[in-house]
CSV table of C-alpha atoms and ligand atoms in Angstrom, one decimal:
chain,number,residue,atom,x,y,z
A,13,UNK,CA,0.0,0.0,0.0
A,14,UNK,CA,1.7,3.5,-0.8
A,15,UNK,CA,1.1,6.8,1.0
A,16,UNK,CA,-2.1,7.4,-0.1
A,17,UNK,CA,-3.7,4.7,-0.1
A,18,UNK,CA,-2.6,4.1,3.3
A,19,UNK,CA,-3.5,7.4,4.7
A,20,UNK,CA,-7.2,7.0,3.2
A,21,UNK,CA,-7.8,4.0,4.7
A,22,UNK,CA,-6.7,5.8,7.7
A,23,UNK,CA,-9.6,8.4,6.8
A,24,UNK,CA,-12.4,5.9,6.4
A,25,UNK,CA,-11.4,3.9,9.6
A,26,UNK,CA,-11.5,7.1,11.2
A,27,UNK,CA,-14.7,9.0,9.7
A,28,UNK,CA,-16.4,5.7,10.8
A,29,UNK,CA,-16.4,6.3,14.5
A,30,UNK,CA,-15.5,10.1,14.2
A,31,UNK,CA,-12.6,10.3,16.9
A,32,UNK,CA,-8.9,11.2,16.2
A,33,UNK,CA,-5.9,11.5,18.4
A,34,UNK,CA,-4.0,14.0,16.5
A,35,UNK,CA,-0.5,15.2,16.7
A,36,UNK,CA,0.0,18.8,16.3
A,37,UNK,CA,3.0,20.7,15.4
A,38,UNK,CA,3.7,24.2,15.0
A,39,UNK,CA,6.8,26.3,14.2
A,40,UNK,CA,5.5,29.5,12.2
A,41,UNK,CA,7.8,32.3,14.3
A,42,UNK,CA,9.9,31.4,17.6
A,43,UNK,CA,8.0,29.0,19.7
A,44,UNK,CA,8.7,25.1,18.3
A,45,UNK,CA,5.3,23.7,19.8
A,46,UNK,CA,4.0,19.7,19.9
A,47,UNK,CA,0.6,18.6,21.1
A,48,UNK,CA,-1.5,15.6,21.4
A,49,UNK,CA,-4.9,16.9,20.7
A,50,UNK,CA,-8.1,14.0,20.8
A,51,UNK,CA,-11.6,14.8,19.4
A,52,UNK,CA,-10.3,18.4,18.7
A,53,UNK,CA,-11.3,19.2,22.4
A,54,UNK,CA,-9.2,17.4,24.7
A,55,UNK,CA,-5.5,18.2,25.1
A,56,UNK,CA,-3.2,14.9,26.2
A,57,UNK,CA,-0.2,16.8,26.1
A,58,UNK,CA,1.6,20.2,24.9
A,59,UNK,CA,5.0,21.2,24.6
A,60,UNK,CA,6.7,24.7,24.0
A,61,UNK,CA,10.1,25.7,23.4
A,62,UNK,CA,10.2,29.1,23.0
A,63,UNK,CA,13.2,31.0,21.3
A,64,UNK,CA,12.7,34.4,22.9
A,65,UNK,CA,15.9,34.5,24.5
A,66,UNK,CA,17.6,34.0,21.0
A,67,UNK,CA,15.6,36.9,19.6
A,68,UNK,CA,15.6,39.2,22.9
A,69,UNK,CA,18.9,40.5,22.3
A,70,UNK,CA,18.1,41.8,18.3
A,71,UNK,CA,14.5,43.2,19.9
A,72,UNK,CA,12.6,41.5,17.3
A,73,UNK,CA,12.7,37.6,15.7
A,74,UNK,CA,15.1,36.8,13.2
A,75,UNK,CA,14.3,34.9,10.9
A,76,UNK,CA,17.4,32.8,10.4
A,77,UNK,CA,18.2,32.0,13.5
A,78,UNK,CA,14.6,31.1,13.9
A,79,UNK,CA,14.1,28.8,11.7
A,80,UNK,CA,17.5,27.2,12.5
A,81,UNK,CA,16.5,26.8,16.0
A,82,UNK,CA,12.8,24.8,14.9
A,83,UNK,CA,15.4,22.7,13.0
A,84,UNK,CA,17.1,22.0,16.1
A,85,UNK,CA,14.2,21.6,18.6
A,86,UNK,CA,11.4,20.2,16.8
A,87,UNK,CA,12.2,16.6,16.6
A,88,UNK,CA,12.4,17.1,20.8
A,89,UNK,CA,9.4,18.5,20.7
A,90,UNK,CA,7.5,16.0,19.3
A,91,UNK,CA,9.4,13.4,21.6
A,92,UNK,CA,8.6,15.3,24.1
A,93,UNK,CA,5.1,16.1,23.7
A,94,UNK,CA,4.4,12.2,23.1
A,95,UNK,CA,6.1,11.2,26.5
A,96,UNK,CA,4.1,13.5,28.2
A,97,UNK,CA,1.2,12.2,26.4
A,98,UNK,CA,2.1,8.3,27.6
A,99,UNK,CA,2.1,7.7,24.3
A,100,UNK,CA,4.4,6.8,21.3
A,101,UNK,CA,3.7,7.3,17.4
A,102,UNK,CA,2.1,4.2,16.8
A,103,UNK,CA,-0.9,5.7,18.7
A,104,UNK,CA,-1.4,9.2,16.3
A,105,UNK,CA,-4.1,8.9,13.5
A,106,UNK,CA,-3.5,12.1,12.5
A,107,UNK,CA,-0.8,14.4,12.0
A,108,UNK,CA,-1.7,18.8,11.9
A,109,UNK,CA,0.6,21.3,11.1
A,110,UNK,CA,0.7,24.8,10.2
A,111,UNK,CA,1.1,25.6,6.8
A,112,UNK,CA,0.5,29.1,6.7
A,113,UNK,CA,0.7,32.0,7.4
A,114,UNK,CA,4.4,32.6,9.1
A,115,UNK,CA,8.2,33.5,8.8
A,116,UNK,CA,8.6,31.1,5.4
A,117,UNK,CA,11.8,29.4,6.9
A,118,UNK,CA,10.0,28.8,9.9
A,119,UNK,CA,6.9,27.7,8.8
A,120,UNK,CA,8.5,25.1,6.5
A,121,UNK,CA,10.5,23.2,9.4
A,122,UNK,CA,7.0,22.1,10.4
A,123,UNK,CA,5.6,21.3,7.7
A,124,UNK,CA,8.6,19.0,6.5
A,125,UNK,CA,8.9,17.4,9.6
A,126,UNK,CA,4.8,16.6,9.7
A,127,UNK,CA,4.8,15.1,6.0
A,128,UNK,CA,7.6,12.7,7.2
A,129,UNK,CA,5.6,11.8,10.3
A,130,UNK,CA,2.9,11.3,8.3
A,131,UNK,CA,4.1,9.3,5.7
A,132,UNK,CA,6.2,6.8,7.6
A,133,UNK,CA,2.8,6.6,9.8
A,134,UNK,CA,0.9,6.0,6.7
A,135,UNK,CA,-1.7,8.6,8.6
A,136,UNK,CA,-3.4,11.8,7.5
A,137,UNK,CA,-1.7,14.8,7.1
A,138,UNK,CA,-4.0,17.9,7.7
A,139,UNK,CA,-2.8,21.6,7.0
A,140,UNK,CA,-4.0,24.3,9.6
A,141,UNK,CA,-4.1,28.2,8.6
A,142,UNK,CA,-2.2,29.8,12.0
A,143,UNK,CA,-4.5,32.2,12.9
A,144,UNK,CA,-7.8,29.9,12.6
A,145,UNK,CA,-5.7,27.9,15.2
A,146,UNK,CA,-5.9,30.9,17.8
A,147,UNK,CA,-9.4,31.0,17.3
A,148,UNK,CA,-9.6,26.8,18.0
A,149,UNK,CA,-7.6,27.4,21.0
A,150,UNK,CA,-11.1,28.9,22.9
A,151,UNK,CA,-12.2,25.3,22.2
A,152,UNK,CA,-10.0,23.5,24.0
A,153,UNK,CA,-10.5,26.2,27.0
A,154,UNK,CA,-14.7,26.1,26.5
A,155,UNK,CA,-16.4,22.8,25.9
A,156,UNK,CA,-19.5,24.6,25.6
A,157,UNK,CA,-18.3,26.7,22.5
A,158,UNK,CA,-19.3,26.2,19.2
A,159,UNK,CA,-19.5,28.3,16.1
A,160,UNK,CA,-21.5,30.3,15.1
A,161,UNK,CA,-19.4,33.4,16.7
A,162,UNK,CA,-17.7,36.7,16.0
A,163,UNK,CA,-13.6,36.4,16.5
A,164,UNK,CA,-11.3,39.0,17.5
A,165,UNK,CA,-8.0,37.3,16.4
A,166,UNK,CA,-5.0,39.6,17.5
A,167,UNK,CA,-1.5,38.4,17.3
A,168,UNK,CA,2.0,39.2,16.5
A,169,UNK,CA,1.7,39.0,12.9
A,170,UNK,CA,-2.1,39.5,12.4
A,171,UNK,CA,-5.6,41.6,13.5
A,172,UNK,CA,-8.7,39.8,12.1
A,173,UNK,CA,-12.2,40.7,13.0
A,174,UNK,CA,-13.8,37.2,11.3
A,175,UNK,CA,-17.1,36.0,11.1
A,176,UNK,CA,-17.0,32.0,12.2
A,177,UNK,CA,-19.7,30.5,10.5
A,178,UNK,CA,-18.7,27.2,11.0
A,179,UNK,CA,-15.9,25.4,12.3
A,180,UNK,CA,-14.3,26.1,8.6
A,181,UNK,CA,-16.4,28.6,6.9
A,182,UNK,CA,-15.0,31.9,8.3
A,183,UNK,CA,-15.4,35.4,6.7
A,184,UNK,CA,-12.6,38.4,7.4
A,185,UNK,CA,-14.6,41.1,7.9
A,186,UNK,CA,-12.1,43.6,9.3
A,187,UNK,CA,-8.2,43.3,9.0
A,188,UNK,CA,-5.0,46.0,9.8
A,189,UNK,CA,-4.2,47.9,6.7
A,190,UNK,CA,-0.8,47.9,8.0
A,191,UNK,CA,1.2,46.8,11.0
A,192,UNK,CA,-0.9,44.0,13.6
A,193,UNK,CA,-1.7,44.9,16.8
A,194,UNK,CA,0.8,42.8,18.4
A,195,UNK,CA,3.5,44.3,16.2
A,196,UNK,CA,2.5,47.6,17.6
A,197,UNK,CA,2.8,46.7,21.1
A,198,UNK,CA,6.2,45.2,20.4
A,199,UNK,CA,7.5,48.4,18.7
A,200,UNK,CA,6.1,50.7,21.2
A,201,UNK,CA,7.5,48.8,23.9
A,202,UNK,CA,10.8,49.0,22.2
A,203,UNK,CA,11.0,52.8,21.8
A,204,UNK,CA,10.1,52.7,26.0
A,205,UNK,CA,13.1,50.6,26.3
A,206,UNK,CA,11.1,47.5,27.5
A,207,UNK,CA,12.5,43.8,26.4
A,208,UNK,CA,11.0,41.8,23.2
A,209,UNK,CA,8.6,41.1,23.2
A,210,UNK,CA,7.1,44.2,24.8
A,211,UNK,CA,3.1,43.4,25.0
A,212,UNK,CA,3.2,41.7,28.4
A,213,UNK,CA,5.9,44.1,30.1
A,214,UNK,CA,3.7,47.1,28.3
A,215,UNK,CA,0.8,45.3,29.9
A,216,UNK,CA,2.5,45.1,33.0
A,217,UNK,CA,3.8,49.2,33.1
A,218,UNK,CA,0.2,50.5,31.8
A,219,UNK,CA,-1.2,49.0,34.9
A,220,UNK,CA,0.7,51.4,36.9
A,221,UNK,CA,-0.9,54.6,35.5
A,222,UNK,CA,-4.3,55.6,34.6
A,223,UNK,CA,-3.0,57.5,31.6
A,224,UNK,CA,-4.9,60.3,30.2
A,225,UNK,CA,-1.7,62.1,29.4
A,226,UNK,CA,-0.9,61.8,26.0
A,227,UNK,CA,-3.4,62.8,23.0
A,228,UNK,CA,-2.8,59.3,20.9
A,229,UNK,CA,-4.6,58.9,17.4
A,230,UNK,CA,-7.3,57.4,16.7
A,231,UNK,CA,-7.1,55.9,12.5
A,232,UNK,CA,-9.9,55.2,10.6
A,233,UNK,CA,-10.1,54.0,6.8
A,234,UNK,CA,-12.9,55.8,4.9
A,235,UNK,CA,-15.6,53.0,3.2
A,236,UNK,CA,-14.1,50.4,5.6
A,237,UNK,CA,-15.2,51.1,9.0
A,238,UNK,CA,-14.1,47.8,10.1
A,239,UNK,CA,-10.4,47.8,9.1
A,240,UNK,CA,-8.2,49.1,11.6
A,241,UNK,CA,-4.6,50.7,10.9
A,242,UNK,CA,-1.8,51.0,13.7
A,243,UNK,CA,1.1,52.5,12.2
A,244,UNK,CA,0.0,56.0,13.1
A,245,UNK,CA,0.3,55.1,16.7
A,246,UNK,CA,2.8,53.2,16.4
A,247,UNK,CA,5.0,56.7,14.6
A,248,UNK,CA,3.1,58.6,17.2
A,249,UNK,CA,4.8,56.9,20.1
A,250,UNK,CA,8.1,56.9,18.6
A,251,UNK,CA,8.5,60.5,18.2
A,252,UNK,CA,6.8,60.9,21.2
A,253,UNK,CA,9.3,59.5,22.9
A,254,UNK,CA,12.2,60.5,20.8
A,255,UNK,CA,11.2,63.9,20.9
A,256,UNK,CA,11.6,64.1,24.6
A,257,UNK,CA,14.8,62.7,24.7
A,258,UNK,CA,16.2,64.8,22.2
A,259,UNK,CA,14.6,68.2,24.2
A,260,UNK,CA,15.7,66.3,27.8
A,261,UNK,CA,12.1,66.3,28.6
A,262,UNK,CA,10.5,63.4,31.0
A,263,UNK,CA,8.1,60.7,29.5
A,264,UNK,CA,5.7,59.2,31.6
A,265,UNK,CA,6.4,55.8,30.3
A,266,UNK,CA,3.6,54.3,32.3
A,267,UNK,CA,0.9,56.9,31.4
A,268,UNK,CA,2.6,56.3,27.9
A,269,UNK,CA,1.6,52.9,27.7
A,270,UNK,CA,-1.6,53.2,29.5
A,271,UNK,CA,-2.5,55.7,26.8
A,272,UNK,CA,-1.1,53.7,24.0
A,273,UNK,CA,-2.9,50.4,25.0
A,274,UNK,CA,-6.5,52.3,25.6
A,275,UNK,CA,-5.7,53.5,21.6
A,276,UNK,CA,-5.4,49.8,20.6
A,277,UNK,CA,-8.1,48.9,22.7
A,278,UNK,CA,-10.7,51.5,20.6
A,279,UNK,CA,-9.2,50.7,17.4
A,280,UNK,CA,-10.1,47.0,18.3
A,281,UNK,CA,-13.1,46.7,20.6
A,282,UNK,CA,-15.7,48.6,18.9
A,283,UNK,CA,-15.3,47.4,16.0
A,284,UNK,CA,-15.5,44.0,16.9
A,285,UNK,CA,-19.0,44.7,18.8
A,286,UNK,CA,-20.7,47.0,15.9
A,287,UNK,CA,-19.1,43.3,13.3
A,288,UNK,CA,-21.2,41.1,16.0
A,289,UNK,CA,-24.0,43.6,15.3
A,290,UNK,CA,-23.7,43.5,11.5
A,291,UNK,CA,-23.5,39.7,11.2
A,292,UNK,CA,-26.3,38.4,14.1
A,293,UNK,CA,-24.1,36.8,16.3
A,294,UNK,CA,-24.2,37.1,20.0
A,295,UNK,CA,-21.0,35.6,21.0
A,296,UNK,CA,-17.6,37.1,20.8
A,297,UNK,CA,-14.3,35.5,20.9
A,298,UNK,CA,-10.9,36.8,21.8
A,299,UNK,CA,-7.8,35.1,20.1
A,300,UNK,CA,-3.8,35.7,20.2
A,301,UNK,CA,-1.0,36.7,21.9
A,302,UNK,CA,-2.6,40.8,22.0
A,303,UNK,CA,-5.5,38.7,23.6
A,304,UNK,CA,-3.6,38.3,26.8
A,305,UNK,CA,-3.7,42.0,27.4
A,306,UNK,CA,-5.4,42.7,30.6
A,307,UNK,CA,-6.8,46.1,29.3
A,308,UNK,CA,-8.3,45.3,26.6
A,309,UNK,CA,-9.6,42.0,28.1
A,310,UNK,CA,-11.3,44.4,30.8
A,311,UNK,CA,-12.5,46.5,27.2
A,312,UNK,CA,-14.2,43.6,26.2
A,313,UNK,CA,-15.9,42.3,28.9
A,314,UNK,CA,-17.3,45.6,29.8
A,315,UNK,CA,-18.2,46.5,25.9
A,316,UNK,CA,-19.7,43.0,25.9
A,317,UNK,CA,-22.2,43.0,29.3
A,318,UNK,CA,-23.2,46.5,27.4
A,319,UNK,CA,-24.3,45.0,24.2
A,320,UNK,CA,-25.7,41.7,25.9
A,321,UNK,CA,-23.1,39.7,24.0
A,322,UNK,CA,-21.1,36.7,25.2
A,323,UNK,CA,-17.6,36.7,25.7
A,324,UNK,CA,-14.9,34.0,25.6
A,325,UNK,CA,-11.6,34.9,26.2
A,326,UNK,CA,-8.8,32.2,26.4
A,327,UNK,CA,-6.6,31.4,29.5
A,328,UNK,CA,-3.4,33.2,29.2
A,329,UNK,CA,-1.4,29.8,28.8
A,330,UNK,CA,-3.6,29.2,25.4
A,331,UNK,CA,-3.0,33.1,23.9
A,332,UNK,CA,-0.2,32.4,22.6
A,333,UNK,CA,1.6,30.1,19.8
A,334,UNK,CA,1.1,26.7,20.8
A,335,UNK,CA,0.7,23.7,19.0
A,336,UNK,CA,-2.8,22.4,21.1
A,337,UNK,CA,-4.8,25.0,19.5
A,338,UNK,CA,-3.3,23.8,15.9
A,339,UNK,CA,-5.0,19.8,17.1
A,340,UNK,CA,-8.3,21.8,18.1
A,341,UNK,CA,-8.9,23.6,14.4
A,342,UNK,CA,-7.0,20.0,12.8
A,343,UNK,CA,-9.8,17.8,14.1
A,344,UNK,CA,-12.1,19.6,12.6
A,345,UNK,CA,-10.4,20.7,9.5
A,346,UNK,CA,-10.0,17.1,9.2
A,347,UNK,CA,-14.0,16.6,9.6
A,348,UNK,CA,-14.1,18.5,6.6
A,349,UNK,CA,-12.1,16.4,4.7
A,350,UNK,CA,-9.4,18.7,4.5
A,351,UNK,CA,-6.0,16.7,3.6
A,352,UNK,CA,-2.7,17.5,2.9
A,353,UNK,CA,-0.6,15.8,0.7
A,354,UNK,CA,3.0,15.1,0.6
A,355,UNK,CA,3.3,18.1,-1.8
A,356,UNK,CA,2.1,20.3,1.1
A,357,UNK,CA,3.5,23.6,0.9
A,358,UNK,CA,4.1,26.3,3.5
A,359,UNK,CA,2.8,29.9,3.0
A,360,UNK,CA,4.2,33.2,4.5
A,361,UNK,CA,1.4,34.9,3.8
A,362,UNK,CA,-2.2,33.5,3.3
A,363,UNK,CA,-6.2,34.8,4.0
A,364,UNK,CA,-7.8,33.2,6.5
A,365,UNK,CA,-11.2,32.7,4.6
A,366,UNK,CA,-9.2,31.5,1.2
A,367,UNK,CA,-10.6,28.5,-0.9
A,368,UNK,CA,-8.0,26.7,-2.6
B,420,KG4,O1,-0.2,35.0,19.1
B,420,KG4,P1,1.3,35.2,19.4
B,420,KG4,O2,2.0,34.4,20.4
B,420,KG4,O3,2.1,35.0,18.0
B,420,KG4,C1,1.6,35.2,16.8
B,420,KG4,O4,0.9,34.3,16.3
B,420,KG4,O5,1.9,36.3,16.2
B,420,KG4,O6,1.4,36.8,19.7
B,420,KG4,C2,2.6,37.4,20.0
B,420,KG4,C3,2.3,38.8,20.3
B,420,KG4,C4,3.5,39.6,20.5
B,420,KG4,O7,3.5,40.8,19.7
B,420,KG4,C5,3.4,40.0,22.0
B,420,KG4,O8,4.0,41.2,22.4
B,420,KG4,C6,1.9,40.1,22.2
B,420,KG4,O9,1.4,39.0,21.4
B,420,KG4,N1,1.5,39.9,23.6
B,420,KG4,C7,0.8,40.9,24.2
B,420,KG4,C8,0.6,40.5,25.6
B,420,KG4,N2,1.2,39.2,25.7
B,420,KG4,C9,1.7,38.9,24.4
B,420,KG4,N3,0.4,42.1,23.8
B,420,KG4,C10,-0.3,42.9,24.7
B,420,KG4,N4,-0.5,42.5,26.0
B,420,KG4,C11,0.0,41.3,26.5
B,420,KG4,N5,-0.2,41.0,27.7
């Protein structure tokens, strides 16, 4: 029997009684993440080995040494994650991985290292778009959750108001026109000499203050109300910040960040609640690594017992990368027959709501 022949036989075995213990693998920017995922809801084991203290010293990931290090670690990973899991290979049906979107180098380590799991395993391969992983990673943390819902996915790389129709029928209906919020954070918190990356140390500072200091804008993009933009406040802090240390002046780096993170906050939450409004749904989701922002977590709740809407919000330990929430959306990209073959490719850049 050759790959694919073995791999749908796999399919039908599995499709017959409808569970799957999946491995997950991620790699898509600096954390080398493994998981054991079953029936897309239950997580058996998850791994992360995070590069930050490669990238710290550059202030930013690069993207060499990153995907070096996902060479390095993500064989361990996976050893790891299936130790943890009491389990060995012979007991994965399935194998996810992220495909897109990501660093390329990075991204790829993953993906090669999942088709040749895969095909020695003779199992399934099933490709996972990144950011519909953050949005999975509620349903690991919810058992009660279950499309349809409005999703605020904010991450590093990424800010995506998306209509979830369906486990995988999603519609972007607001995106950045330019940097993500998380990228914003991490730039900010750069200029106000905070480590990489800055969003939980700006989180941290911003608590300190109740801001009100600085005058920060505000963007909006005419005849698309629902797209946001950050590099206006992102240039606004930087000179901001240069300016008074070219003219000796104090900064208020806490009211600075308070003021910077309420900015974000009303570029993101009102749009997300007037998209709920447009598209009938009731329940709002919070995604990604910005998600972990105690702010705009506040933002949302409050917005969210205003306009009678639900709110899920993951546990910190699931707003970031991790390769659990990449199992969640697998199982049930794998419901929908999505497969992978071993001609998979990975993606640096790809919509979320793209048909092949
Ligand atoms: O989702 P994630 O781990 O990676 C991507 O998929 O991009 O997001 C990482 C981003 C970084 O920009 C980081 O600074 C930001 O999430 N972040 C935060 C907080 N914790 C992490 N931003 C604001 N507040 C936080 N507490």
């Amino acid at each position: 029997m050759n790959y694919e022949q073995s791999a749908k036989a796999q399919t039908e075995r599995l499709m017959a009684d409808g569970h799957a213990t999946i491995l997950a693998i991620e790699s898509s920017c600096d954390e080398t993440a493994a998981a054991i995922v079953r029936d897309g809801r239950q997580v058996i084991s998850s791994v992360i080995s995070s590069q930050i203290p490669l990238h710290a010293m550059y202030g930013g990931v690069v993207p060499e040494i990153a995907s070096r290090a996902h060479v390095e670690s993500v064989d361990p990973v996976v050893d790891e994650a299936l130790k943890k899991a009491g389990m060995t290979l012979s007991d994965v049906d399935a194998v996810a991985v992220t495909y897109a979107p990501g660093l390329i180098g990075a991204v790829l380590v993953a993906v090669s290292f999942a088709k040749s799991v895969a095909y020695s395993l003779g199992v399934p391969l099933i490709p996972v778009h990144h950011i519909r992983g953050h949005i999975a990673a509620n349903y690991l943390a919810f058992p009660d959750l279950e499309p349809p819902f409005l999703a605020l996915a904010i991450s590093g790389g990424n800010t995506l108001i998306v209509d979830v129709k369906d486990y995988t029928d999603m519609e972007i209906l607001g995106a950045t026109r330019d940097d993500a919020a998380g990228e914003c954070f991490d730039k900010a918190a750069r200029v106000l000499g905070l480590p990489y990356p800055g969003g939980k140390p700006m989180d941290e500072l911003a608590r300190q203050s109740q801001g009100g200091v600085y005058d920060l804008p505000r963007a909006h993009v005419d005849g698309a109300d629902l797209d946001m933009s950050f590099s206006g406040l992102k240039t606004a802090v930087v000179n901001l910040a240069h300016n008074a240390q070219q003219k000796g002046e104090p900064l208020d780096r806490a009211a600075l960040a308070r003021d910077f993170t309420r900015a974000v906050s009303d570029e993101l939450v009102p749009r997300a609640i007037e998209a709920a409004r447009r598209c009938g749904r009731r329940t709002i989701v919070a995604a990604g690594g910005v998600a972990a922002n105690s702010i705009i977590r506040a933002d949302l709740k409050a917005a969210c017992e205003k306009e009678g809407c639900t709110l899920y919000v993951p546990p910190l330990r699931l707003c970031g990368d991790n390769g659990a929430m990449i199992g969640a959306q697998g199982y049930y990209e794998y419901l929908a027959g999505r497969r992978g073959g071993l001609d998979l490719n990975a993606y640096a850049t790809m919509d979320l709501d793209e048909k092949e």
